[in-house]
CSV table of C-alpha atoms in Angstrom, one decimal:
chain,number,residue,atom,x,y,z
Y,183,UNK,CA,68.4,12.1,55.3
Y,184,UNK,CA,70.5,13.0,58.5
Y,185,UNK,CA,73.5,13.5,56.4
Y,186,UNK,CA,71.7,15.8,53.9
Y,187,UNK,CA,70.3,17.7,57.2
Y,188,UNK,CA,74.0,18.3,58.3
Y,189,UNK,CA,75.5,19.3,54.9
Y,190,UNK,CA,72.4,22.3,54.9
Y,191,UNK,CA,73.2,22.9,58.3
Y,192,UNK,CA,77.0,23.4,57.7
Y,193,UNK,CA,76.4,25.6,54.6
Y,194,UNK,CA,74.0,27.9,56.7
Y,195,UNK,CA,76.9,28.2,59.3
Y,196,UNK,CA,79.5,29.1,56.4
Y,197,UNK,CA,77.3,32.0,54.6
Y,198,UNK,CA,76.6,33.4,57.6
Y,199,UNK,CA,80.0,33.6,58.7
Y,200,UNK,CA,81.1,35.0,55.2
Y,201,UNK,CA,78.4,37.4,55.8
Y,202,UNK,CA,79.2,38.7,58.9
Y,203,UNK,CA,82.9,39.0,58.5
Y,204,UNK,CA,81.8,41.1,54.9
Y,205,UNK,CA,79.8,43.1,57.7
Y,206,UNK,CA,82.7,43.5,60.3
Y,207,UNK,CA,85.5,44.1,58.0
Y,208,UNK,CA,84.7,48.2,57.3
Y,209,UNK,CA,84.0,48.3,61.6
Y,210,UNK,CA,87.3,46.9,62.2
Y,211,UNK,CA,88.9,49.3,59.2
Y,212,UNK,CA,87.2,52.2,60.8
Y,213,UNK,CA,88.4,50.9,64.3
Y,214,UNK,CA,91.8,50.9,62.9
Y,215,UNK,CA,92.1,54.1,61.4
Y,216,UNK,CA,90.2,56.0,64.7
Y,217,UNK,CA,92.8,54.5,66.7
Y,218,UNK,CA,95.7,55.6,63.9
Y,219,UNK,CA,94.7,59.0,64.2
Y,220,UNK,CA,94.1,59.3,68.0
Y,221,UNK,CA,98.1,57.8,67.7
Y,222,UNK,CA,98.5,60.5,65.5
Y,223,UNK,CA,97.0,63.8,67.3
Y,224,UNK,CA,98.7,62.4,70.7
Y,225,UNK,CA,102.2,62.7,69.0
Y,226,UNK,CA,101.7,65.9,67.3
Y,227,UNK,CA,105.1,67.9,68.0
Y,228,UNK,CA,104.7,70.5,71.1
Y,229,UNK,CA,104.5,73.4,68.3
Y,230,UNK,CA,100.7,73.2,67.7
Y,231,UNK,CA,100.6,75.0,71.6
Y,232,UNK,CA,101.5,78.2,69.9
Y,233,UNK,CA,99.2,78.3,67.1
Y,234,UNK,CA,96.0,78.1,69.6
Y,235,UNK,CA,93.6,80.5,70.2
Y,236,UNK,CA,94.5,81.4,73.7
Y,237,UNK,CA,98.2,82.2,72.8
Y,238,UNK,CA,97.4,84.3,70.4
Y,239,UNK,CA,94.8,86.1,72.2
Y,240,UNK,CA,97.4,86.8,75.0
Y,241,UNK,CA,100.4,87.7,72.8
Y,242,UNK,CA,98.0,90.0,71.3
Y,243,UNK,CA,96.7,91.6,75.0
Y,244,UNK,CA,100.7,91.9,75.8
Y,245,UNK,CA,101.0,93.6,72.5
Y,246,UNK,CA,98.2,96.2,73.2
Y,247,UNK,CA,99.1,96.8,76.2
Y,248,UNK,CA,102.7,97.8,75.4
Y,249,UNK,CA,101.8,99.8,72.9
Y,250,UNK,CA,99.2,101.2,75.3
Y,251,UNK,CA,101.6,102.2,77.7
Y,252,UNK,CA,104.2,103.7,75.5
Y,253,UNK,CA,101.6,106.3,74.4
Y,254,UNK,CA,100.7,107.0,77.7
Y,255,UNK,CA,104.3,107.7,78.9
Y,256,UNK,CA,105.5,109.4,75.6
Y,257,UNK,CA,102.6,110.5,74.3
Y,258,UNK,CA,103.0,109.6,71.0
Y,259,UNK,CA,102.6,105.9,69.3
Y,260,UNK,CA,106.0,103.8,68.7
Y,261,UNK,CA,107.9,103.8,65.8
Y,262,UNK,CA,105.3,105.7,64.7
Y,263,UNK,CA,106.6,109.5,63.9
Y,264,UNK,CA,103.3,112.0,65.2
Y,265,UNK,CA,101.7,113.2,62.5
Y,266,UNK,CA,101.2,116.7,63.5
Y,267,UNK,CA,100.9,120.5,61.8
Y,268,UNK,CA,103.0,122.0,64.9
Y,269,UNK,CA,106.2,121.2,65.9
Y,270,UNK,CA,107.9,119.7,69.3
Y,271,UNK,CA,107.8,122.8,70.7
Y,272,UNK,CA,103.9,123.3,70.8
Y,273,UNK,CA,103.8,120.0,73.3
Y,274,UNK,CA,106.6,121.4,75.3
Y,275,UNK,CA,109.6,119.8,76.6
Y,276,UNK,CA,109.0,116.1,78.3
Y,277,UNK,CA,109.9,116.5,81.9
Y,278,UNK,CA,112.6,114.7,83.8
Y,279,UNK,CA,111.7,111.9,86.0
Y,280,UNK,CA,112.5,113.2,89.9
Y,281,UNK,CA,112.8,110.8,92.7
Y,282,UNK,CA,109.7,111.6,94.8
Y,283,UNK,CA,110.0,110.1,98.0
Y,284,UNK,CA,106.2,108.8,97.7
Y,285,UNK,CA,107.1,107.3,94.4
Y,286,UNK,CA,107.3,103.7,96.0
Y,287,UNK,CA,104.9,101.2,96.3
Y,288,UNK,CA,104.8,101.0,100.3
Y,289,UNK,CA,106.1,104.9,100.6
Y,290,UNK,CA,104.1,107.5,102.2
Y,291,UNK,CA,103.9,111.7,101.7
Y,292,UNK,CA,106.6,113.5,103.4
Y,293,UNK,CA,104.7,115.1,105.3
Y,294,UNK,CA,107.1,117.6,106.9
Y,295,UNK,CA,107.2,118.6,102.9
Y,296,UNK,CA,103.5,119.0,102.8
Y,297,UNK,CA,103.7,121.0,105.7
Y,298,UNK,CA,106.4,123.2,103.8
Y,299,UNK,CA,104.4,122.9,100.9
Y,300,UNK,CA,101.2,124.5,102.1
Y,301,UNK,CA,103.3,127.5,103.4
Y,302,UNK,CA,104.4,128.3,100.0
Y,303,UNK,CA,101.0,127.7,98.5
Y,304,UNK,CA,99.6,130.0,101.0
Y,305,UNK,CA,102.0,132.9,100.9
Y,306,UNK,CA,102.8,132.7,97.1
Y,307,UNK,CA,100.5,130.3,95.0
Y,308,UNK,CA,97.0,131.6,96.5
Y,309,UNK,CA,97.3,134.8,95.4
Y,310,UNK,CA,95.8,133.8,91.8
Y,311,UNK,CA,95.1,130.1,92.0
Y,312,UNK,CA,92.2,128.7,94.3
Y,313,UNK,CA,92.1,125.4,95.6
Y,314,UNK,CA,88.6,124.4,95.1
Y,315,UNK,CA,88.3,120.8,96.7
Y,316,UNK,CA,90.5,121.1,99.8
Y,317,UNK,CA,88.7,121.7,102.7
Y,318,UNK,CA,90.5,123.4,106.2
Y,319,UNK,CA,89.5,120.1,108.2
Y,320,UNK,CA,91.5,117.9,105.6
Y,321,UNK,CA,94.7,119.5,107.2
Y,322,UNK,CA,94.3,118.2,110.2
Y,323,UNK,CA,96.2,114.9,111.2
Y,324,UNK,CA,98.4,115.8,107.8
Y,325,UNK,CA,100.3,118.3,108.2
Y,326,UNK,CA,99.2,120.6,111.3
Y,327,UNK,CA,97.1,120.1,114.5
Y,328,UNK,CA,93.6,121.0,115.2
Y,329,UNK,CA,94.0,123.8,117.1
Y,330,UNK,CA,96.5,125.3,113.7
Y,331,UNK,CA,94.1,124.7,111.7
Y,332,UNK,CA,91.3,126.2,113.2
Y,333,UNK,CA,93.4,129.3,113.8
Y,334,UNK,CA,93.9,129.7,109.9
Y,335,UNK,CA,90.5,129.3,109.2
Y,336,UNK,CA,89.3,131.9,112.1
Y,337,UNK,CA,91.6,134.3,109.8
Y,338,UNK,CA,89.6,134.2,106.6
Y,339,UNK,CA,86.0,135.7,106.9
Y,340,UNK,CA,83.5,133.6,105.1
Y,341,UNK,CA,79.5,134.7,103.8
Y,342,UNK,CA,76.8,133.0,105.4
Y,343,UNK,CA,73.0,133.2,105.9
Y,344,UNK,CA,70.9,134.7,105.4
Y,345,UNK,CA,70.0,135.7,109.7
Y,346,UNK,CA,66.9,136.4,111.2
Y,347,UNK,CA,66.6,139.5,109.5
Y,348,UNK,CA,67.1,137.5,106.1
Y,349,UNK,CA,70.4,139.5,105.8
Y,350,UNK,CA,74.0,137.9,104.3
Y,351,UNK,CA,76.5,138.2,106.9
Y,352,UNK,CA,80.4,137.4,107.5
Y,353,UNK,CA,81.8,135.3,110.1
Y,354,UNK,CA,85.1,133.9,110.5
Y,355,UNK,CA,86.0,130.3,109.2
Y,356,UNK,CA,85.4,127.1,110.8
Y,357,UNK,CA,86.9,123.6,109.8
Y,358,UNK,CA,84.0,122.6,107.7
Y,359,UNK,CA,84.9,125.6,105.0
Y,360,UNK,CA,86.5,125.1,101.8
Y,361,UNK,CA,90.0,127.3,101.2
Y,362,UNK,CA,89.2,130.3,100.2
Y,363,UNK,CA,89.1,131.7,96.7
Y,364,UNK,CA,91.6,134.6,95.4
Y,365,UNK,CA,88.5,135.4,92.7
Y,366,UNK,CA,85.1,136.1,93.1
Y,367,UNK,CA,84.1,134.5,89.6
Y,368,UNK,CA,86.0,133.8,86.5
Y,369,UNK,CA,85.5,137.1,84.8
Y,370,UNK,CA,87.2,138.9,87.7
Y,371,UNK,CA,90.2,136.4,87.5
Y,372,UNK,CA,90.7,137.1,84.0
Y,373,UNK,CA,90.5,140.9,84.2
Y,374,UNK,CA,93.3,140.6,87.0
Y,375,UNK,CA,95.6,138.1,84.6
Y,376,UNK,CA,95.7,140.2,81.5
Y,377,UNK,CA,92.6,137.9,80.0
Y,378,UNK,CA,94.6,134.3,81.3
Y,379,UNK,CA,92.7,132.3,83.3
Y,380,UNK,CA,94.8,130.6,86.5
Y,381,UNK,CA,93.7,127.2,86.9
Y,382,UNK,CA,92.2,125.2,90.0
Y,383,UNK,CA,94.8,123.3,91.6
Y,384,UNK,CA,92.7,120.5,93.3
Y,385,UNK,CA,94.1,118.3,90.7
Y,386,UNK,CA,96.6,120.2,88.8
Y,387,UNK,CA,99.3,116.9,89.4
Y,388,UNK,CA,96.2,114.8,88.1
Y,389,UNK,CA,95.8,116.8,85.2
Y,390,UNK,CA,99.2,117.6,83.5
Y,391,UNK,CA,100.9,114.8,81.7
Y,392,UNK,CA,104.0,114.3,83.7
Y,393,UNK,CA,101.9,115.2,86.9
Y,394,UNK,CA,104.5,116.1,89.6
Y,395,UNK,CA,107.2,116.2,87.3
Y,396,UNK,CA,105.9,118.5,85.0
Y,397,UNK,CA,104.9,120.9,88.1
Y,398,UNK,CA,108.4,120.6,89.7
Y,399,UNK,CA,110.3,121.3,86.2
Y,400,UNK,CA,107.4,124.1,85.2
Y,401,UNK,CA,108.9,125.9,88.4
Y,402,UNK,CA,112.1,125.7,87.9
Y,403,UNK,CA,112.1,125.9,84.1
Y,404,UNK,CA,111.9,130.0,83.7
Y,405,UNK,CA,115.2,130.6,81.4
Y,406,UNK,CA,115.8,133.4,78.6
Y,407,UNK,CA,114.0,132.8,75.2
Y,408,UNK,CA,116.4,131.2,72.9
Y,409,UNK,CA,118.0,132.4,69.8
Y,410,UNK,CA,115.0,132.4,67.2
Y,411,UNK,CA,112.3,132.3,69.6
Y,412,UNK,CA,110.2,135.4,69.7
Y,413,UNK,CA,107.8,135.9,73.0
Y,414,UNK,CA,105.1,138.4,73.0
Y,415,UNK,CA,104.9,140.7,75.7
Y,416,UNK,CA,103.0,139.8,78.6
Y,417,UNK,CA,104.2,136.7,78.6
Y,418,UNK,CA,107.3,134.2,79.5
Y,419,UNK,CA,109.6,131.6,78.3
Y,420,UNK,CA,109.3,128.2,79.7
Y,421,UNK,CA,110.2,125.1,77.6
Y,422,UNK,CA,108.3,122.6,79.9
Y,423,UNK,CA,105.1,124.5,78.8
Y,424,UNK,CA,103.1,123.6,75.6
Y,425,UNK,CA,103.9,126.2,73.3
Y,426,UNK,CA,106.5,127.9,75.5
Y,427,UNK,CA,105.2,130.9,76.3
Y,428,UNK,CA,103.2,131.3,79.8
Y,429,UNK,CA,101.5,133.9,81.1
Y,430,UNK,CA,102.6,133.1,84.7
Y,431,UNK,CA,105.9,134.3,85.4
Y,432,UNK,CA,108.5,133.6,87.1
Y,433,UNK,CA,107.2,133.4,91.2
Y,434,UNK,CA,109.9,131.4,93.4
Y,435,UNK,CA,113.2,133.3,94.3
Y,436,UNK,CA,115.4,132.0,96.7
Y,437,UNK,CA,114.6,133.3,100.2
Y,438,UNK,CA,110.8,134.3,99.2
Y,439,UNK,CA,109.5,132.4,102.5
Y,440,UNK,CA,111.0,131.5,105.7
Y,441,UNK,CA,109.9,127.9,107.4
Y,442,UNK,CA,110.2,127.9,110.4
Y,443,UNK,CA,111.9,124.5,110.9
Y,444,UNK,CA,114.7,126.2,109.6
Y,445,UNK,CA,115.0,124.4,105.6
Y,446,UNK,CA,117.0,126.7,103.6
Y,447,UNK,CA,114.0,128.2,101.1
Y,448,UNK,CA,115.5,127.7,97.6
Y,449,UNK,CA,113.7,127.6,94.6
Y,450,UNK,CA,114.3,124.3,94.3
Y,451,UNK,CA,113.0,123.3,97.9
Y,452,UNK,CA,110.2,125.2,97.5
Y,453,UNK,CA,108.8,124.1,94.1
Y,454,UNK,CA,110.0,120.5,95.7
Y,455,UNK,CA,107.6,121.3,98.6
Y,456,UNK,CA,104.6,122.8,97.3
Y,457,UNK,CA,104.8,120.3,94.8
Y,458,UNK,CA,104.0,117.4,96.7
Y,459,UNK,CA,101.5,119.7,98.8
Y,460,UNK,CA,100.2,120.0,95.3
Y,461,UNK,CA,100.2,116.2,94.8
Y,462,UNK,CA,98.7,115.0,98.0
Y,463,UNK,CA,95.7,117.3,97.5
Y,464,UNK,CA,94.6,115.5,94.3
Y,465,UNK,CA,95.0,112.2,96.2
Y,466,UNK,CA,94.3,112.9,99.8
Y,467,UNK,CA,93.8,109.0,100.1
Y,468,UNK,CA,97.1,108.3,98.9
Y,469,UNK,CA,99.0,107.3,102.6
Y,470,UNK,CA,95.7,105.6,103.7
Y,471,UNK,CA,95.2,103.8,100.3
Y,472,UNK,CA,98.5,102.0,100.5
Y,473,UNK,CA,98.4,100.9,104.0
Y,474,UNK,CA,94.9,98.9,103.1
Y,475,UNK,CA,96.7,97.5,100.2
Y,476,UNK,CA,99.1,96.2,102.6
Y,477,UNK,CA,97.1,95.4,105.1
Y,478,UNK,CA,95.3,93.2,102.0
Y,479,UNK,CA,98.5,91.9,100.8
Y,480,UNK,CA,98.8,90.3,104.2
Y,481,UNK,CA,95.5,89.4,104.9
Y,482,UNK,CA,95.3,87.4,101.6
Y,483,UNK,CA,98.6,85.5,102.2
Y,484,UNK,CA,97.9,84.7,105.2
Y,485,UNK,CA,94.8,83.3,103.8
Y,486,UNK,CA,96.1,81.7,100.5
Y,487,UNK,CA,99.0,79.7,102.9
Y,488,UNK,CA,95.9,78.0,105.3
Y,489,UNK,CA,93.4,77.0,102.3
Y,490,UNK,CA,97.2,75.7,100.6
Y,491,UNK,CA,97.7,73.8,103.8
Y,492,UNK,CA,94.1,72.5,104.2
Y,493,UNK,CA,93.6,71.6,100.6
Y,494,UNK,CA,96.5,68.6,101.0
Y,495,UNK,CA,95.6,68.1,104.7
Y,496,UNK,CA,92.5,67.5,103.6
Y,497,UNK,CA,93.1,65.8,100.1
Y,498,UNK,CA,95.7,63.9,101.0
Y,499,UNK,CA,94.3,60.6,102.1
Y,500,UNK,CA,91.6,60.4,98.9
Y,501,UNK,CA,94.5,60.9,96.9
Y,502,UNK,CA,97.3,58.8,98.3
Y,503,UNK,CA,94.9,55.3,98.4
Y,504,UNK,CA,95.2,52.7,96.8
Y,505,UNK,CA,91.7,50.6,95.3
Y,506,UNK,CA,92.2,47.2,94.9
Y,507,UNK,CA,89.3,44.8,93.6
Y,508,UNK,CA,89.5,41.5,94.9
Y,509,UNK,CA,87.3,39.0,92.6
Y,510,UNK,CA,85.1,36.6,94.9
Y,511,UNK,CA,86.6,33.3,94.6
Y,512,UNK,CA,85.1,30.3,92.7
Y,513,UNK,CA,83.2,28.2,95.0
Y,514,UNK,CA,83.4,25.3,93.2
């Protein structure tokens, strides 16, 4: 009886083992081929970086971008002809790139220039064009003193009021007043330009493709109508205009002002001059805007080198140790 009880005993042991291994084998398949094909995707060749998502999304941005800023320089998309009913002409000739001496990144206004410029603006340009969004108190500190300033302003007489008497009433200008207009309204502007309407020029750099280039070659661009080119009287020939006919002719001659610091008055000098007197009034902020930028440049260094410096001072010794486990020792 106790060898039949073994025999049963052993032939349990044996199915159950064939049944488990039956059970095991597709686990330890499946174990096999996870593990092939984590082998695998760990070896795959360095190439599958540039077919990700995020590549392509940045090549993409560059792309854009580029093409972005092409268009804005030259106005038209690349190597992409403009599709257009009007020729070259009507868009005017693309300005040459000067070297402003405020062009750089840390460079400030010449503000012996602005000075200049503001002569010229006042003596020539302000006859028809207004300068809405300059105030008298913005030239102080710039380009003349208080007391200048509030000299040229004492010379324009301004409407206030109403008084006691609820009466309008003149009195001379104070630092708080705007520059004064050459135009009551726009109808009376137009009936004194032959029906053209001079523009504003707060933000005449801001608003002319080219900005201070285009105003410095518009000066200086007044030459004779070519062969071909028929101009209607009234007005001029200027290829730096759209169109290139203008109604505004010709207004710097050598010699038209005298500075008094002596600068020979070319026409050259002077468009030079007003034109970045031009240029810092649409960006008044533009000396002050740079020096905070620097003054952030620095600031952020300064603090980008300590966090740098407490980061490993701080990280150092969690990452440099060393964990050792030391089993307990058998006390038998």
């Amino acid at each position: 009886m106790a060898s039949k009880a073994t025999t049963a005993r052993t032939l349990l042991r044996s199915s159950a083992w064939s049944t488990s291994s039956r059970t095991a084998a597709p686990s330890l398949k499946q174990s096999f081929g996870a593990r092939f094909s984590s082998t695998q995707s760990s070896t795959a060749p360095a190439s599958s970086v540039f077919s990700s998502g995020a590549t392509l999304a940045a090549a993409t941005g560059i792309t854009v971008g580029s093409i972005a800023w092409y268009t804005h320089l030259y106005g038209e998309i690349p190597l992409i002809g403009s599709v257009s009913a009007s020729s070259l002409a009507d868009n005017g000739l693309h300005p040459t790139e000067y070297p402003w001496s405020h062009k750089g990144v840390l460079d400030s206004f010449d503000h012996a220039s602005i000075r200049r410029g503001y002569q010229v603006y006042r003596e020539v340009c302000a006859a028809c064009h207004s300068l809405d969004r300059i105030a008298w108190r913005n030239l102080v500190g710039v380009s003349h003193t208080v007391d200048e300033v509030k000299e040229m302003a004492g010379e324009v007489e301004y409407e206030d009021g109403p008084n006691d008497q609820g009466e309008m009433f003149q009195r001379p200008g104070k630092l708080s007043d705007y520059m004064p207009k050459p135009y009551p309204n726009e109808e009376a502007a137009r009936a004194g330009n032959a029906g053209a309407l001079p523009p504003d020029l707060s933000l005449i750099v801001k608003a002319r493709h080219g900005a201070a280039d285009y105003i410095y070659s518009l000066l200086t661009g007044y030459i004779d109508p070519p062969a071909g080119v028929h101009v209607r009287e009234g007005l001029n020939y200027n290829p730096y205009f759209p169109g290139g006919a203008i109604a505004m002719a010709r207004v710097l001659f050598d010699g038209l002002v005298e500075y008094p610091d002596g600068t020979p008055a070319t026409t050259s000098q002077m468009a030079k001059d007003v034109t970045t007197f031009l240029n810092w009034a649409a960006e008044p902020e533009h000396d002050e805007r740079k020096k905070i930028g620097l003054q952030a440049m620095i600031i952020f260094s300064t603090l980008l080198t300590l966090s740098l410096y407490t980061k490993r001072f701080k990280w150092t010794p969690l990452k440099t140790r060393k964990i050792v486990y030391v089993p307990p020792k058998d006390a038998h």
